[in-house]
GROMACS .gro file of C-alpha atoms in nm:
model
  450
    1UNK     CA    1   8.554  13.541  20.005
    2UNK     CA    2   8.630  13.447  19.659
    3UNK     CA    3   8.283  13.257  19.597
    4UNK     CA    4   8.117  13.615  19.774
    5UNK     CA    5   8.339  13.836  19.486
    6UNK     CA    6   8.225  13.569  19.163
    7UNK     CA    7   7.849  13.586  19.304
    8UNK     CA    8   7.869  13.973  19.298
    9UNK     CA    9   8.060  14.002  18.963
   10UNK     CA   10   7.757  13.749  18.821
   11UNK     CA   11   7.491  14.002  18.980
   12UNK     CA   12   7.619  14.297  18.835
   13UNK     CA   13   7.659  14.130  18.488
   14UNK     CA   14   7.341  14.059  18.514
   15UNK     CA   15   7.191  14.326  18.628
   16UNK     CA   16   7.396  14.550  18.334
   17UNK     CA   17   7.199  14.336  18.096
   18UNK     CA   18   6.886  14.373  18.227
   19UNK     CA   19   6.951  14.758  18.245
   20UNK     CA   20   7.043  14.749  17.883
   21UNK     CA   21   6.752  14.537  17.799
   22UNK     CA   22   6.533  14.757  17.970
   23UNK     CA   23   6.638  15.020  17.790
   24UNK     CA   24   6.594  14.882  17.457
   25UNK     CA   25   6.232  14.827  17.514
   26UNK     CA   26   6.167  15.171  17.694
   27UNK     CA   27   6.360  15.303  17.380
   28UNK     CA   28   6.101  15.543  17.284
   29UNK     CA   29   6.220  15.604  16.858
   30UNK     CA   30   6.041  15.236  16.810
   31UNK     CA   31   6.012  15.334  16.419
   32UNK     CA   32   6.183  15.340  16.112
   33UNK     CA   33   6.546  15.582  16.177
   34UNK     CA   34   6.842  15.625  15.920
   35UNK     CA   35   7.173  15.496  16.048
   36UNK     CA   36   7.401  15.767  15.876
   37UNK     CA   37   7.732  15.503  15.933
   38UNK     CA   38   7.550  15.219  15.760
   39UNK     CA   39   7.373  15.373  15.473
   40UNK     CA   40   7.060  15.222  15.571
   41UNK     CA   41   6.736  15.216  15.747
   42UNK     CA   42   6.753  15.093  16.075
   43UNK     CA   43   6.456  14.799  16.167
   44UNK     CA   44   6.165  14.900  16.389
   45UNK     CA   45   5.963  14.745  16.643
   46UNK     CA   46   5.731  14.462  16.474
   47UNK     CA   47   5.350  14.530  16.463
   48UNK     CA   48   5.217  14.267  16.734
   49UNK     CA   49   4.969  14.062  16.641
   50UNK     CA   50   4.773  13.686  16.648
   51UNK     CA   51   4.921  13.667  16.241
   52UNK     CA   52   5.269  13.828  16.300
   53UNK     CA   53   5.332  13.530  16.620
   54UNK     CA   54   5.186  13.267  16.430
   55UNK     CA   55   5.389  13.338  16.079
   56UNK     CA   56   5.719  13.371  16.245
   57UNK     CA   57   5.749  13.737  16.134
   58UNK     CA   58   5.729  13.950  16.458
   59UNK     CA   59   6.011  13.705  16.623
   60UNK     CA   60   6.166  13.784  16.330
   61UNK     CA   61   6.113  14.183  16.326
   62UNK     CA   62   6.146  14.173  16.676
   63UNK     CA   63   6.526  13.981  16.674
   64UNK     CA   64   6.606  14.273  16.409
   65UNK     CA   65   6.469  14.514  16.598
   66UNK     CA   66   6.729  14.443  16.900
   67UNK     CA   67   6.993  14.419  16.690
   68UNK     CA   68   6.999  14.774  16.527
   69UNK     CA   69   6.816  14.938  16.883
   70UNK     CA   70   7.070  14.853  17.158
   71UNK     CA   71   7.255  15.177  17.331
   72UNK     CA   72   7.599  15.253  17.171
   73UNK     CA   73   7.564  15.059  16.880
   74UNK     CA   74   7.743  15.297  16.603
   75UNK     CA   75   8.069  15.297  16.873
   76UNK     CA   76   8.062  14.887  16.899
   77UNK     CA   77   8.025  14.848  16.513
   78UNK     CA   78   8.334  15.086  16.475
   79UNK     CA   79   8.539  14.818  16.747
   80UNK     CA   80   8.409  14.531  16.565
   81UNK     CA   81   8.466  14.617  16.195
   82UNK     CA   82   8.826  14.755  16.360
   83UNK     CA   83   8.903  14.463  16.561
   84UNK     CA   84   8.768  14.251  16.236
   85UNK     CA   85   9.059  14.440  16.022
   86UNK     CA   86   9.323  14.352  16.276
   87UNK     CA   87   9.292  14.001  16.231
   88UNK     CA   88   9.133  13.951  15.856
   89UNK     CA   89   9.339  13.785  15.603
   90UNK     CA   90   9.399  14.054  15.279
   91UNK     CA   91   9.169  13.893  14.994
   92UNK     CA   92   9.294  13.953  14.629
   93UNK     CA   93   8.927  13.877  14.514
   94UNK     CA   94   8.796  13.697  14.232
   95UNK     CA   95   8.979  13.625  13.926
   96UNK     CA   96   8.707  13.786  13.712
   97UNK     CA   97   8.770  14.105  13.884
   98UNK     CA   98   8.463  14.115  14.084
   99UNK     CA   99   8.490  14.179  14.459
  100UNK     CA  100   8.299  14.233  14.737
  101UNK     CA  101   8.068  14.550  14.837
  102UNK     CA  102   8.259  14.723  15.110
  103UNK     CA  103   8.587  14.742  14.858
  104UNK     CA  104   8.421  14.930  14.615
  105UNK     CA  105   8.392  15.233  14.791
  106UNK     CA  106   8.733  15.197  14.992
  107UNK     CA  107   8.934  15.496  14.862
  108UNK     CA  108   9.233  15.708  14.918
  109UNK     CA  109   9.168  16.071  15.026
  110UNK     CA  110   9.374  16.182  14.723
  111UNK     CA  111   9.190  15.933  14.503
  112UNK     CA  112   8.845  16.121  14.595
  113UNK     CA  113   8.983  16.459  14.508
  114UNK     CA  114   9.097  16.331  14.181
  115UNK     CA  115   8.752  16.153  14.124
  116UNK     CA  116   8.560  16.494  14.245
  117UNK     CA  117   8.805  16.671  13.967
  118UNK     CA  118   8.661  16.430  13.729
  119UNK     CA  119   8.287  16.523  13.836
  120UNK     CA  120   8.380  16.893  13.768
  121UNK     CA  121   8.560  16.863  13.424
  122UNK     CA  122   8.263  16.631  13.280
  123UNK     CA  123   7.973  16.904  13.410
  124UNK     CA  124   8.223  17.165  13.241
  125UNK     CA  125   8.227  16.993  12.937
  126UNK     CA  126   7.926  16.923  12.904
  127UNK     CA  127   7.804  17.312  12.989
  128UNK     CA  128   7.646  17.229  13.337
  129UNK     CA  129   7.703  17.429  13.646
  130UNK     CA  130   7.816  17.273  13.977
  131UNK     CA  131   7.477  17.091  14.161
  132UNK     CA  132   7.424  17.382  14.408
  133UNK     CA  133   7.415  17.632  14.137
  134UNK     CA  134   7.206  17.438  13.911
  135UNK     CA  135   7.025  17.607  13.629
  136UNK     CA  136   6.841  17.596  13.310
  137UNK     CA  137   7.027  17.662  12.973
  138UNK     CA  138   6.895  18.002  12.844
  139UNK     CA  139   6.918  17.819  12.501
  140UNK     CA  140   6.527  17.738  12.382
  141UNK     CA  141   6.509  17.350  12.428
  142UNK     CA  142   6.287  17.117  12.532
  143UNK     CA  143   6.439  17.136  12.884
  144UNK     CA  144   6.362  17.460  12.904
  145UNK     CA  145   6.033  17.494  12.709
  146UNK     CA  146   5.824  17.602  13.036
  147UNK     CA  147   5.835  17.745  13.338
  148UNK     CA  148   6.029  17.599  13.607
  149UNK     CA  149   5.810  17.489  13.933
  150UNK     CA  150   5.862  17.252  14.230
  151UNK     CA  151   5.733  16.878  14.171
  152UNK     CA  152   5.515  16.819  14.450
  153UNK     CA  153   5.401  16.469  14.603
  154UNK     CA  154   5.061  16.452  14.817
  155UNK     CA  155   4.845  16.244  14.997
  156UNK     CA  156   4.493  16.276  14.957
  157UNK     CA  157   4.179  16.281  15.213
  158UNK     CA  158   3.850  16.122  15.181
  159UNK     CA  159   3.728  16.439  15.108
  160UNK     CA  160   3.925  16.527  14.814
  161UNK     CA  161   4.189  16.775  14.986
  162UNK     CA  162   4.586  16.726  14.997
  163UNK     CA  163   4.850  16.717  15.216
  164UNK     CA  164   5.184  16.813  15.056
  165UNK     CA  165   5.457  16.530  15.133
  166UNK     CA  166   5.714  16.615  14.976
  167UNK     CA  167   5.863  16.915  14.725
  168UNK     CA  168   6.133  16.849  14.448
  169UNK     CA  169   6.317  17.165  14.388
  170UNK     CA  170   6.273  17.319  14.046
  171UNK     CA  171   6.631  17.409  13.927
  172UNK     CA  172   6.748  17.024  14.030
  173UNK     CA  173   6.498  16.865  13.875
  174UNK     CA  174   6.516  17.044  13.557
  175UNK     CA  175   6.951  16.965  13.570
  176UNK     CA  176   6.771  16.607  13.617
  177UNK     CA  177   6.575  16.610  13.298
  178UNK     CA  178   6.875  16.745  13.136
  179UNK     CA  179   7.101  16.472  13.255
  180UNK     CA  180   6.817  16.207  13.108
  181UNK     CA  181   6.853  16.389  12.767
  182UNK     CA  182   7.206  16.296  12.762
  183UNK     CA  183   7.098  15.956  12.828
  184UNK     CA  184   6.868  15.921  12.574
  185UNK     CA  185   7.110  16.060  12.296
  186UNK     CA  186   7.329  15.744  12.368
  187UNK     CA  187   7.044  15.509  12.228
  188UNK     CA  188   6.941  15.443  11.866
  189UNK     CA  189   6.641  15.666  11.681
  190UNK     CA  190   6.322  15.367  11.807
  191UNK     CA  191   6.489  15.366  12.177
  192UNK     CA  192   6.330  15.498  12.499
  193UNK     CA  193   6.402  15.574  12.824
  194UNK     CA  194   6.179  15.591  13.125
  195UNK     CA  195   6.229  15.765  13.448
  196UNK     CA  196   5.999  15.702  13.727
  197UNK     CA  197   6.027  15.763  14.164
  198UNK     CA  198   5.872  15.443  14.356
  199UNK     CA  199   5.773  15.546  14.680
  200UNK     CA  200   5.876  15.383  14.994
  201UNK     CA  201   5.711  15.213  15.237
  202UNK     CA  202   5.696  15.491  15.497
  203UNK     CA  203   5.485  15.700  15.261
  204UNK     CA  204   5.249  15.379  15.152
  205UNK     CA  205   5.152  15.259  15.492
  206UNK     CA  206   4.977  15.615  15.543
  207UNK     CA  207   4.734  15.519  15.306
  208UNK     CA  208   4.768  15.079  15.311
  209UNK     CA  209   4.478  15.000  15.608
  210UNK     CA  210   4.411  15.326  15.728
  211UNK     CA  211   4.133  15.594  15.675
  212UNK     CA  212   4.298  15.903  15.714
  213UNK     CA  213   4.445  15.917  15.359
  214UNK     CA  214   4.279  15.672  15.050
  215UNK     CA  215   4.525  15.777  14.772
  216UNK     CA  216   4.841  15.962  14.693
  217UNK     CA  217   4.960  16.186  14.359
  218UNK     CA  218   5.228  16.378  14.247
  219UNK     CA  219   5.270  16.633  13.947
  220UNK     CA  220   5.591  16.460  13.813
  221UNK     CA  221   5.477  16.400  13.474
  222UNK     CA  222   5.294  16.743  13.446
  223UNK     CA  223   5.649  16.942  13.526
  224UNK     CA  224   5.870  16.726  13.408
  225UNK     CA  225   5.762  16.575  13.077
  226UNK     CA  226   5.790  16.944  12.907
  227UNK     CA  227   6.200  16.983  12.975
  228UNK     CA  228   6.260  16.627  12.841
  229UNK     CA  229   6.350  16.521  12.504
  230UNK     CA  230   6.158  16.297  12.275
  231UNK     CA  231   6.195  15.938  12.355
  232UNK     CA  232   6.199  16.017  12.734
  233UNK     CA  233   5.848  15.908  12.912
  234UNK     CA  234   5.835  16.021  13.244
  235UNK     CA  235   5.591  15.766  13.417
  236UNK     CA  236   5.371  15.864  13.718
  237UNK     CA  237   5.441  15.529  13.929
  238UNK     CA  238   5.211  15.632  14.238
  239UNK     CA  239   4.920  15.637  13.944
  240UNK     CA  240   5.000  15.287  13.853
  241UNK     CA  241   4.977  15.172  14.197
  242UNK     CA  242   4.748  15.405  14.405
  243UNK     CA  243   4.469  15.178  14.290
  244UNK     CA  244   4.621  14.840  14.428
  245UNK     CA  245   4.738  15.018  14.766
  246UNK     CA  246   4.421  14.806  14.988
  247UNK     CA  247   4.309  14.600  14.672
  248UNK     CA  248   4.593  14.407  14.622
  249UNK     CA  249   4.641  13.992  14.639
  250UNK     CA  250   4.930  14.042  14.895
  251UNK     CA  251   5.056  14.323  15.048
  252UNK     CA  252   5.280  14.573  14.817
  253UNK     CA  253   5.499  14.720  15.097
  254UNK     CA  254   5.602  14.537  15.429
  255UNK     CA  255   5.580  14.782  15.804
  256UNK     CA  256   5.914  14.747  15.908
  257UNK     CA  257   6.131  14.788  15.601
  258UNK     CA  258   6.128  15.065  15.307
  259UNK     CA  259   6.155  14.868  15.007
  260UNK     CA  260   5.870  14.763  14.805
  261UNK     CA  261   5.733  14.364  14.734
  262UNK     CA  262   5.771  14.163  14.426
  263UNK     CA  263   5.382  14.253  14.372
  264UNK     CA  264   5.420  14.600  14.343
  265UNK     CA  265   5.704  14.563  14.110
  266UNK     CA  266   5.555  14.332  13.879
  267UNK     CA  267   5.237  14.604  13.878
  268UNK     CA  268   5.463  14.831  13.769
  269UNK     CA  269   5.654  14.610  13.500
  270UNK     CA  270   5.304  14.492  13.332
  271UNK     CA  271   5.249  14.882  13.314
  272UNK     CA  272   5.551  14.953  13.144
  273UNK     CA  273   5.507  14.707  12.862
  274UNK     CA  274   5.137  14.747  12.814
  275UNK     CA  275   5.251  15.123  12.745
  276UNK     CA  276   5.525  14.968  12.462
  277UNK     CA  277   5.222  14.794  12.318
  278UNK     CA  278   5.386  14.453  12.468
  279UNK     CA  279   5.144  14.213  12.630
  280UNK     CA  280   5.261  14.169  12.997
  281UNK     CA  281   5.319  13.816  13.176
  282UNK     CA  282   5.152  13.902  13.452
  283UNK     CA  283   5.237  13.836  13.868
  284UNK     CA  284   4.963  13.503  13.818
  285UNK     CA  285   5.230  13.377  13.590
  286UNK     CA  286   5.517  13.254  13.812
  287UNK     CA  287   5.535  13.069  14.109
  288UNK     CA  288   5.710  13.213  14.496
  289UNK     CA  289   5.877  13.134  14.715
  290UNK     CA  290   5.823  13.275  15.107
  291UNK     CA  291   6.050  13.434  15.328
  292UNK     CA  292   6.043  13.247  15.683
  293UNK     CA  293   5.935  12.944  15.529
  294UNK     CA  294   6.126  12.619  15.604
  295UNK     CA  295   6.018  12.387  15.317
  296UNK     CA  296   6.172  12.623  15.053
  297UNK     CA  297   5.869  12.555  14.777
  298UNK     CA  298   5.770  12.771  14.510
  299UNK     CA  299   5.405  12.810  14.544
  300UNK     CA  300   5.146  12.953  14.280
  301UNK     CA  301   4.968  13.226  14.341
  302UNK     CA  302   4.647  13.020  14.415
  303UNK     CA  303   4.856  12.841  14.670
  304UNK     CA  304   4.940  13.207  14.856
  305UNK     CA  305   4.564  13.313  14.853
  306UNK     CA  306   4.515  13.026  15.051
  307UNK     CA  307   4.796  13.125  15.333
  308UNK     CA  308   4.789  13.318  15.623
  309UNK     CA  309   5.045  13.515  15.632
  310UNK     CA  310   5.205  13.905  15.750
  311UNK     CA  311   5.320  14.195  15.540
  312UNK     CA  312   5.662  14.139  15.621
  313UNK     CA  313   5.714  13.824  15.427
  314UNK     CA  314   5.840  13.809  15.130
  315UNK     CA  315   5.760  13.678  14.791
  316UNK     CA  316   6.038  13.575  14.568
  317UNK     CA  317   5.959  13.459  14.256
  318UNK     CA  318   6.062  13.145  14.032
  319UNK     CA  319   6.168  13.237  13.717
  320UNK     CA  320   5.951  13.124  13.432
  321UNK     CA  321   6.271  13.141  13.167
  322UNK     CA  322   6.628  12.988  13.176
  323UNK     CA  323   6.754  13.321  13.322
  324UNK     CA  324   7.094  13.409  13.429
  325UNK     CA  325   7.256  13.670  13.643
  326UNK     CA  326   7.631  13.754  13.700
  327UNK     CA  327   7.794  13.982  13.837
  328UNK     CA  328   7.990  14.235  13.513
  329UNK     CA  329   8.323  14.459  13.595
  330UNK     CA  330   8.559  14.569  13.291
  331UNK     CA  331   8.266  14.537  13.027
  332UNK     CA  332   8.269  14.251  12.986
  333UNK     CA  333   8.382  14.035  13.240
  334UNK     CA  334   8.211  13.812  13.404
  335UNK     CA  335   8.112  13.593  13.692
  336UNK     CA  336   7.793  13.381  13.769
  337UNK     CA  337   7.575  13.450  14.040
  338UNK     CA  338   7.198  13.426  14.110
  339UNK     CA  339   6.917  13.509  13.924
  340UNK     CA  340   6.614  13.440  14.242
  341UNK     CA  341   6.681  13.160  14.511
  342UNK     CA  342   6.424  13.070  14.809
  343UNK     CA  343   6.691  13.249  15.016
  344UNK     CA  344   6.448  13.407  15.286
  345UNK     CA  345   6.510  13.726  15.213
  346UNK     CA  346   6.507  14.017  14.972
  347UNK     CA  347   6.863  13.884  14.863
  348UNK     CA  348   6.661  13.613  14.689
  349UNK     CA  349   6.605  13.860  14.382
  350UNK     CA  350   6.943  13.844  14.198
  351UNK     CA  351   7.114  13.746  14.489
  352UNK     CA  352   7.062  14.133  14.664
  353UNK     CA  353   7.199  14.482  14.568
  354UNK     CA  354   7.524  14.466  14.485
  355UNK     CA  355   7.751  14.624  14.266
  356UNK     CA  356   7.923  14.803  14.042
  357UNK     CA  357   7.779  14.642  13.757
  358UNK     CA  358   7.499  14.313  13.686
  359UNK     CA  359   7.426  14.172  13.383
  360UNK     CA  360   7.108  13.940  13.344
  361UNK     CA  361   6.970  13.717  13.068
  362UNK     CA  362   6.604  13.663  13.025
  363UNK     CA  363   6.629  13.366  12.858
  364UNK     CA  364   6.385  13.489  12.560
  365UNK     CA  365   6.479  13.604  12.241
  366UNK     CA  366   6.311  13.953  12.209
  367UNK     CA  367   6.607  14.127  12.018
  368UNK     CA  368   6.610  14.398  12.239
  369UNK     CA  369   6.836  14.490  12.534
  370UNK     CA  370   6.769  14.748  12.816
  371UNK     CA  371   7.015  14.933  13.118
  372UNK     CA  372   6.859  14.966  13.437
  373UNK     CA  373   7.008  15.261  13.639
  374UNK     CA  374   6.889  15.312  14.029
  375UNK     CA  375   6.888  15.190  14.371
  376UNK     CA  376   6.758  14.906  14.573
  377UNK     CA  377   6.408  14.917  14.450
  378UNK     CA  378   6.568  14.751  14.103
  379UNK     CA  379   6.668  14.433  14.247
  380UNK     CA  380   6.289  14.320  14.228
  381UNK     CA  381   6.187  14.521  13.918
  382UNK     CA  382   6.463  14.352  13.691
  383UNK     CA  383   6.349  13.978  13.705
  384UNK     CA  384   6.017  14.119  13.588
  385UNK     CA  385   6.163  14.270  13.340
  386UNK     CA  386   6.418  14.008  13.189
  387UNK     CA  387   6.088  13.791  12.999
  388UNK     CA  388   6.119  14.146  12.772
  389UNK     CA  389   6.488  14.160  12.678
  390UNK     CA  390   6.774  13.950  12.570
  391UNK     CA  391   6.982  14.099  12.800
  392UNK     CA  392   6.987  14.407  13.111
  393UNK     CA  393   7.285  14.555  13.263
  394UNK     CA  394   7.261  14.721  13.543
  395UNK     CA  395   7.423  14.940  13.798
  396UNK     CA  396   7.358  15.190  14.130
  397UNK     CA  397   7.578  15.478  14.093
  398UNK     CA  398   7.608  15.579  14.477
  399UNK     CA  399   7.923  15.588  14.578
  400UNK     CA  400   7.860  15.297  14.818
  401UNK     CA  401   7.788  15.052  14.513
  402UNK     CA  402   7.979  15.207  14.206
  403UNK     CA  403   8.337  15.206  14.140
  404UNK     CA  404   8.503  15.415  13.874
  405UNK     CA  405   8.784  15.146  13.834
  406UNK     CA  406   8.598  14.807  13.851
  407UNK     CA  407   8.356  14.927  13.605
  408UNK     CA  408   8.662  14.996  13.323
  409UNK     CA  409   8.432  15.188  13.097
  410UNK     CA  410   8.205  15.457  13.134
  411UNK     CA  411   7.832  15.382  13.078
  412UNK     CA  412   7.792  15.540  12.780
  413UNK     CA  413   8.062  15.257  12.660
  414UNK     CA  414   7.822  15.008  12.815
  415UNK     CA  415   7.509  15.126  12.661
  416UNK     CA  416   7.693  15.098  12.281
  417UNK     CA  417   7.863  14.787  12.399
  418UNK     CA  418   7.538  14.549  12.459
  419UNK     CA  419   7.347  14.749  12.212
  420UNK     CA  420   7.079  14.882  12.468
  421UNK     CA  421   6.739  15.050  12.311
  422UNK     CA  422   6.589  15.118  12.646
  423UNK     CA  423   6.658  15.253  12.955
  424UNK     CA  424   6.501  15.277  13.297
  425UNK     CA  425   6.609  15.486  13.571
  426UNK     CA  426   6.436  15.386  13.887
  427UNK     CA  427   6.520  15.619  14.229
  428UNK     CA  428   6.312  15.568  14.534
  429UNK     CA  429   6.194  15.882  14.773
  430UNK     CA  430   6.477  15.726  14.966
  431UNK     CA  431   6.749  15.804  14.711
  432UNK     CA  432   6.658  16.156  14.573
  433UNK     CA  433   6.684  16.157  14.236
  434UNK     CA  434   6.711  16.525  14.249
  435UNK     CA  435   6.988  16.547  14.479
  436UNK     CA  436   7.366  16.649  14.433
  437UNK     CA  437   7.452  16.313  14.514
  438UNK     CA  438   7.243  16.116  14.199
  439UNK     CA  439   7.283  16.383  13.983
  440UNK     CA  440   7.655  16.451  13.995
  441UNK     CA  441   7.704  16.088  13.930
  442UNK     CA  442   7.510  16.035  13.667
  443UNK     CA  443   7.627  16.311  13.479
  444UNK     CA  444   8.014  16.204  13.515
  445UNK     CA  445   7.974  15.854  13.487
  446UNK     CA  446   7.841  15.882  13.149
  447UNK     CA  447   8.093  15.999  12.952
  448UNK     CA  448   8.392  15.991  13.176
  449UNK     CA  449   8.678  15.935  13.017
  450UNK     CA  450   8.921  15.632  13.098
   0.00000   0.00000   0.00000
């Protein structure tokens, strides 16, 4: 009787996890799909093919792909991270002050209210309205030179017409451009900042193999570069790329994730400084290192012509400088992490996107230092960057990766402290530069007073 009872138990164990199998296969979203409780883009269901099996990639894609597709996944997080807080140990952190990402956003309901009362006394002082009621001083300035219109982002047919992707609204985006003036009055007379919006890969693999669409635009620079001050350059990013997107010597965005490759950030780097008159190093120059790769050996970029391998791997470089990288809280405190490590992953560049502050060396003495403001789509952009500066800070100022009290300072204390003459603020499609969220912060964080 007892064996009969185990044998049944067994079956219907098994049988549950066939069921749930089953039903992560038949699972008909197979794409791309925001988890709102993680902040992030859930992994889709790898591209089959004779390349992705024999690189290692779709096993890969496909393990991820389980992991973030199986039926009640937000409610069995929630137990785990529960259970998890149960049983942890209380850590103090690092000496230095730096501690780990999901601390920084772990706040009291009253110390949210206080930090909101913050947002609205710096917008206040400053003469802005509240986000949602966002409009353009009636003041002549260059912000409001022209007339306001939507910023528009399209794809284009073989046969010259456009589809409309996306729309910007006008009133945010000019509060944007605003918000960059104030930016740019923090640096000396000779300094510059550049804003540009790197699209993700969602909106590239339209056009990457495909027929349907061969290019993509937007009107950024054309609305925007009238409401900004001098010394801002607004740079059209999809320009600089649309010509690489299916002539390119490795793949600028991967399928299954939204981020862009080391390629298509180095494009855009070279860009940059060939605009500043500064002769650019070039991707050819430095050697990678592969994601899913075993031996953990920097290759050259003749080596990678040579190798068969799928979109989703990733190239890390090696840097061609005594970098350094640490991790900055208080100003100027300090602790060393990494710069770019064969890691296997896009935590190889500067050790992944983390926060509140970074501070990175290039190892060249240029004289010049530069703050880097955005999300994810930094972490790759920076290393190509460093060969150009003494020294970049840099910081994401979502509320999952800033935090008003590790950072001790507000930024325009950081900007005076390192001496910065440029500035780049880099926001994916994913982030929304013109959203409440990006521009509330921004604004506040500035000049907020400690």
């Amino acid at each position: 009787m007892k064996k009969r009872f185990s044998f049944i138990c067994v079956y219907l164990c098994l049988l549950t996890l066939l069921c749930l199998g089953a039903a992560e296969l038949l699972n008909p979203d197979k794409g791309e799909r925001l988890s709102v409780s993680e902040n992030r883009m859930l992994a889709a269901f790898p591209a089959l093919s004779v390349q992705s099996v024999a690189d290692g990639s779709f096993m890969s894609g496909f393990e991820s792909y389980l992991s973030d597709a199986f039926p009640f996944r937000d409610g069995a997080a929630s137990f785990h991270d529960g259970l998890m807080g149960l049983v942890s140990i209380p850590d103090d952190g690092p000496a230095t002050g730096v501690v780990e990402d999901e601390r920084l956003w772990d706040q009291s309901e009253e110390q949210e209210a206080a930090f909101q009362q913050l947002i609205e006394e710096e917008r206040v002082e400053h003469g802005e309205e509240s986000p949602s009621a966002a409009a353009v001083e009636s003041t002549p300035t260059p912000a409001a030179s022209g007339e306001l219109r939507d910023v528009t982002l399209w794809l284009e047919r073989p046969d010259g017409t456009r589809d409309v992707l996306f729309t910007y609204p006008a009133e945010s985006v000019a509060d944007f451009a605003r918000i960059l003036n104030r930016y740019r009055a923090k640096l000396p007379e000779d300094g510059r900042l550049y804003f540009f919006s790197p699209q993700v890969s969602d909106v590239a693999n339209n056009i990457i193999g495909k027929t349907k669409y061969v290019g993509w635009g937007t009107d950024l620079v054309e609305v925007m570069q009238p409401l900004v001050d001098d010394g801002v350059i607004i740079v059209d990013d999809l320009a600089i790329l649309n010509p690489y997107l299916n002539d390119a010597p490795s793949a600028l965005y991967p399928t299954q994730d939204y981020y862009w490759h080391a390629i298509a950030a180095s494009i855009t780097a070279d860009a940059l400084m060939s605009a500043q008159g500064v002769a650019p190093a070039d991707y050819d120059q430095y050697r990678y290192w592969l994601s899913f790769r075993e031996d953990r050996r920097a290759r050259s970029t003749e080596e990678l012509a040579g190798m068969n391998y799928g979109r989703e791997t990733i190239e890390v470089m090696s840097a061609i400088s005594p970098a350094g990288s640490y991790f900055l809280n208080y100003l100027t405190q300090r602790q060393k992490t990494t710069f770019t490590m064969p890691d296997g992953g896009y935590v190889g560049f500067l050790g992944g996107h983390k926060g509140p502050w970074r501070l990175i060396e290039g190892g060249f003495h240029t004289g010049r230092n530069a703050l880097v403001v955005g999300d994810c789509f930094t972490i790759p952009l920076i290393p190509y960057l460093a060969p150009y500066y003494d020294q970049i800070i840099s910081t994401d100022v979502r509320d999952n990766f800033y935090s008003v009290q590790l950072a001790g300072a507000n930024i325009a204390s950081y900007i005076a402290h390192y001496d910065v003459k440029d500035i780049y603020v880099v926001w994916s499609t994913n982030a929304r530069f013109y959203s409440d969220n990006i521009r509330s912060r921004m604004s506040a964080y500035l000049d907020l007073a400690y």
